[in-house]
């Protein structure tokens, strides 16, 4: 049996199991500048997030509430960790690179080429790259990011469909 | 058919070619029959033979091939009438699936017969396909929508159900005959009696029930009954509505087009007789051949054998799953069919499904198109194992063992 679970270890790396079980950024922020909900109607995953900007326009803090699988919770938590202190344009670039990685397993793409300033952040998302082998789970990983972008843009609701 | 020993089951399983497939290097253990059942060779063959030897459009040609195709298509109507013990073959309307059958009734009976101010009564354990069409009717036509609650055990709350009918404004009850989430079989005959006593007609959603139980619409005394072919070992793309002839005749058509008219001028058209009035456009000709074979297959296995087999499997599954630490089974109805929904502590249903899948075990995870029911139980998803004629006790054992591994993985 262990051989079939080896592939699963790529999907459920310890980092993911850990963040999925004990998210550090779970919870609504008492004071926030923007909020948005993400919804994956196909599987019922839901996330709401709140974000607060620093005076210089960078993201200061993100908090979230998620009802979903280990992948979506871990992804939301890792995202919250990584975007803290990041300017909004970089968040967009990270999202598109991360989306590539989640879909295809590789990346970072040109936007955040190795050695580029976002490479280190993207590397911390690498444990989620395993979802590319599970097409139905890619949306679990990208849902919190869709919600984050929606919050930034003031859209408030998004869906990962 | 002998379904209580391994030789009998091996013979039956050999009827289903897909069961020899391997998934992630393991034998496929298909526990998702409630979403859609696998197909016996007889169904596959019937569809192939139709395409190879007697295919043409139906009700249209005067040529030999079209006549043969029409005969075969109409013979499936007889099969469905026999399956449901309908008194009149003209009461069988072919649809694409249950969803379309319910939409047909919501549209044609809902707008054509029900009046604004009347209400439709559904239950908390309906599939979205038996919720949304009634909401659309409510919003477009001013027909109210009431919802009968389910108990913590996952059974319909009969007292509340009756109370919701008491003021006599409910014109139609639309309710499942078996829940696709809880496995609960509803006491359809009692529901019919209660509905009729309060002047309401009743539609039963038999999508799940007919897979597990013999259905007799006359004994039930129902008014409408719907089911979908693909869950009954038939092809996707065909389902049926049974309705009492007088009701069907009083209803305006659903879709307009070819085959459903008796005459068309630019000023007006007149409708064909039932059931053709409700069958606009070229129907699922090939699928009808498949459905006929599926019905014959189920009849050959026999509902007594199917019922006994599934009761055995379900009891076994309930006992085995309950023994896995952290497993919580949703739904404890007295009368139930071969569907078991559950949650596992510390693991989301999707993660459970992915880990089981890697062991070759196909279960469904999610809200099962029954979000309000999930909410009723304070959940957003469950994993669900569901059984068919080909399911074996060994597969239930594999599920229980697989769940133990999932539990360890997330421990
Ligand atoms: C109880 C119930 N009703 C209705 C449906 C809808 O069936 P279909 O999608 O074939 O229309 C299903 C299955 O999905 C079901 O389980």
mmCIF file of N, CA and C and ligand atoms in Angstrom, chain B residues 34-36 96-102 125-130 176-181 205-209 226-231 236-239 364 368-369 384, ligand 1:
data_model
loop_
_atom_site.group_PDB
_atom_site.id
_atom_site.type_symbol
_atom_site.label_atom_id
_atom_site.label_comp_id
_atom_site.label_asym_id
_atom_site.label_seq_id
_atom_site.Cartn_x
_atom_site.Cartn_y
_atom_site.Cartn_z
ATOM 1 N N UNK B 34 -24.450 5.609 -6.901
ATOM 2 C CA UNK B 34 -25.564 6.545 -6.724
ATOM 3 C C UNK B 34 -25.384 7.774 -7.609
ATOM 4 N N UNK B 35 -24.146 8.083 -7.962
ATOM 5 C CA UNK B 35 -23.926 9.194 -8.895
ATOM 6 C C UNK B 35 -24.236 8.720 -10.299
ATOM 7 N N UNK B 36 -23.722 7.570 -10.656
ATOM 8 C CA UNK B 36 -24.077 6.941 -11.917
ATOM 9 C C UNK B 36 -23.595 5.499 -11.857
ATOM 10 N N UNK B 96 -34.670 13.640 -20.749
ATOM 11 C CA UNK B 96 -33.225 13.383 -20.745
ATOM 12 C C UNK B 96 -32.784 12.713 -19.446
ATOM 13 N N UNK B 97 -33.443 13.050 -18.360
ATOM 14 C CA UNK B 97 -33.036 12.567 -17.038
ATOM 15 C C UNK B 97 -34.116 12.971 -16.028
ATOM 16 N N UNK B 98 -33.854 12.735 -14.775
ATOM 17 C CA UNK B 98 -34.826 13.143 -13.742
ATOM 18 C C UNK B 98 -34.977 14.647 -13.703
ATOM 19 N N UNK B 99 -33.867 15.332 -13.829
ATOM 20 C CA UNK B 99 -33.891 16.789 -13.757
ATOM 21 C C UNK B 99 -34.862 17.354 -14.782
ATOM 22 N N UNK B 100 -34.782 16.863 -16.002
ATOM 23 C CA UNK B 100 -35.675 17.383 -17.030
ATOM 24 C C UNK B 100 -37.120 16.984 -16.738
ATOM 25 N N UNK B 101 -37.314 15.795 -16.206
ATOM 26 C CA UNK B 101 -38.677 15.352 -15.894
ATOM 27 C C UNK B 101 -39.303 16.262 -14.833
ATOM 28 N N UNK B 102 -38.516 16.615 -13.826
ATOM 29 C CA UNK B 102 -39.046 17.488 -12.770
ATOM 30 C C UNK B 102 -39.299 18.887 -13.331
ATOM 31 N N UNK B 125 -34.476 17.114 2.345
ATOM 32 C CA UNK B 125 -33.470 16.178 1.832
ATOM 33 C C UNK B 125 -33.535 16.020 0.310
ATOM 34 N N UNK B 126 -34.006 17.066 -0.361
ATOM 35 C CA UNK B 126 -34.087 16.955 -1.819
ATOM 36 C C UNK B 126 -32.746 17.240 -2.487
ATOM 37 N N UNK B 127 -32.579 16.597 -3.613
ATOM 38 C CA UNK B 127 -31.504 16.904 -4.554
ATOM 39 C C UNK B 127 -31.821 18.271 -5.174
ATOM 40 N N UNK B 128 -30.790 19.010 -5.552
ATOM 41 C CA UNK B 128 -31.032 20.336 -6.136
ATOM 42 C C UNK B 128 -32.035 20.281 -7.287
ATOM 43 N N UNK B 129 -32.069 19.155 -7.982
ATOM 44 C CA UNK B 129 -32.980 19.063 -9.125
ATOM 45 C C UNK B 129 -34.443 19.039 -8.683
ATOM 46 N N UNK B 130 -34.691 18.778 -7.411
ATOM 47 C CA UNK B 130 -36.066 18.846 -6.917
ATOM 48 C C UNK B 130 -36.245 20.049 -5.975
ATOM 49 N N UNK B 176 -38.551 13.257 -2.518
ATOM 50 C CA UNK B 176 -37.733 12.129 -2.930
ATOM 51 C C UNK B 176 -38.296 10.815 -2.382
ATOM 52 N N UNK B 177 -38.115 9.774 -3.150
ATOM 53 C CA UNK B 177 -38.506 8.436 -2.688
ATOM 54 C C UNK B 177 -37.330 7.786 -1.958
ATOM 55 N N UNK B 178 -36.114 8.299 -2.252
ATOM 56 C CA UNK B 178 -34.937 7.845 -1.494
ATOM 57 C C UNK B 178 -33.869 8.914 -1.594
ATOM 58 N N UNK B 179 -33.309 9.282 -0.455
ATOM 59 C CA UNK B 179 -32.297 10.333 -0.417
ATOM 60 C C UNK B 179 -30.967 9.838 -0.977
ATOM 61 N N UNK B 180 -30.370 10.646 -1.839
ATOM 62 C CA UNK B 180 -29.078 10.281 -2.410
ATOM 63 C C UNK B 180 -27.939 10.550 -1.436
ATOM 64 N N UNK B 181 -28.243 11.169 -0.310
ATOM 65 C CA UNK B 181 -27.198 11.459 0.680
ATOM 66 C C UNK B 181 -27.347 10.550 1.905
ATOM 67 N N UNK B 205 -39.648 11.610 -6.579
ATOM 68 C CA UNK B 205 -38.370 11.545 -7.283
ATOM 69 C C UNK B 205 -37.763 10.172 -7.010
ATOM 70 N N UNK B 206 -37.873 9.312 -7.994
ATOM 71 C CA UNK B 206 -37.422 7.933 -7.826
ATOM 72 C C UNK B 206 -36.019 7.673 -8.338
ATOM 73 N N UNK B 207 -35.244 8.735 -8.542
ATOM 74 C CA UNK B 207 -33.902 8.578 -9.125
ATOM 75 C C UNK B 207 -33.075 7.509 -8.424
ATOM 76 N N UNK B 208 -33.128 7.518 -7.089
ATOM 77 C CA UNK B 208 -32.369 6.529 -6.323
ATOM 78 C C UNK B 208 -33.226 5.312 -6.005
ATOM 79 N N UNK B 209 -34.471 5.539 -5.653
ATOM 80 C CA UNK B 209 -35.302 4.443 -5.146
ATOM 81 C C UNK B 209 -35.435 3.311 -6.158
ATOM 82 N N UNK B 226 -40.672 10.116 -11.299
ATOM 83 C CA UNK B 226 -39.582 10.361 -12.252
ATOM 84 C C UNK B 226 -38.377 9.496 -11.903
ATOM 85 N N UNK B 227 -37.633 9.127 -12.934
ATOM 86 C CA UNK B 227 -36.344 8.469 -12.700
ATOM 87 C C UNK B 227 -35.412 8.747 -13.869
ATOM 88 N N UNK B 228 -34.160 8.360 -13.692
ATOM 89 C CA UNK B 228 -33.125 8.682 -14.668
ATOM 90 C C UNK B 228 -32.398 7.400 -15.053
ATOM 91 N N UNK B 229 -32.187 7.193 -16.344
ATOM 92 C CA UNK B 229 -31.687 5.902 -16.815
ATOM 93 C C UNK B 229 -30.290 5.534 -16.347
ATOM 94 N N UNK B 230 -29.424 6.531 -16.242
ATOM 95 C CA UNK B 230 -28.005 6.215 -16.010
ATOM 96 C C UNK B 230 -27.728 5.662 -14.626
ATOM 97 N N UNK B 231 -28.631 5.886 -13.671
ATOM 98 C CA UNK B 231 -28.413 5.311 -12.342
ATOM 99 C C UNK B 231 -28.934 3.875 -12.279
ATOM 100 N N UNK B 236 -26.603 7.329 -20.008
ATOM 101 C CA UNK B 236 -26.966 8.702 -19.701
ATOM 102 C C UNK B 236 -27.739 9.265 -20.880
ATOM 103 N N UNK B 237 -28.529 10.303 -20.636
ATOM 104 C CA UNK B 237 -29.247 10.957 -21.728
ATOM 105 C C UNK B 237 -30.687 10.532 -21.872
ATOM 106 N N UNK B 238 -31.140 9.606 -21.037
ATOM 107 C CA UNK B 238 -32.557 9.239 -21.089
ATOM 108 C C UNK B 238 -33.092 8.993 -19.678
ATOM 109 N N UNK B 239 -34.282 9.488 -19.454
ATOM 110 C CA UNK B 239 -34.976 9.272 -18.190
ATOM 111 C C UNK B 239 -36.451 9.272 -18.512
ATOM 112 N N UNK B 364 -17.777 9.329 -3.727
ATOM 113 C CA UNK B 364 -18.042 10.726 -4.019
ATOM 114 C C UNK B 364 -17.815 11.551 -2.758
ATOM 115 N N UNK B 368 -23.082 16.659 -2.698
ATOM 116 C CA UNK B 368 -23.975 15.713 -3.363
ATOM 117 C C UNK B 368 -25.215 16.398 -3.927
ATOM 118 N N UNK B 369 -25.065 17.621 -4.399
ATOM 119 C CA UNK B 369 -26.191 18.360 -4.951
ATOM 120 C C UNK B 369 -27.332 18.448 -3.945
ATOM 121 N N UNK B 384 -19.211 9.753 0.403
ATOM 122 C CA UNK B 384 -20.359 8.870 0.259
ATOM 123 C C UNK B 384 -19.954 7.617 -0.502
HETATM 124 C C1 LIG C 1 -32.409 11.869 -5.596
HETATM 125 C C2 LIG C 1 -31.949 12.395 -6.918
HETATM 126 N N1 LIG C 1 -32.762 13.162 -7.641
HETATM 127 C C3 LIG C 1 -32.420 13.629 -8.840
HETATM 128 C C4 LIG C 1 -31.189 13.365 -9.384
HETATM 129 C C5 LIG C 1 -30.866 13.957 -10.726
HETATM 130 O O1 LIG C 1 -30.610 12.988 -11.682
HETATM 131 P P1 LIG C 1 -30.151 13.484 -13.130
HETATM 132 O O2 LIG C 1 -28.900 14.271 -12.908
HETATM 133 O O3 LIG C 1 -29.901 12.234 -13.895
HETATM 134 O O4 LIG C 1 -31.230 14.315 -13.669
HETATM 135 C C6 LIG C 1 -30.288 12.581 -8.663
HETATM 136 C C7 LIG C 1 -28.937 12.267 -9.151
HETATM 137 O O5 LIG C 1 -28.070 13.034 -9.436
HETATM 138 C C8 LIG C 1 -30.680 12.093 -7.400
HETATM 139 O O6 LIG C 1 -29.850 11.347 -6.681
#
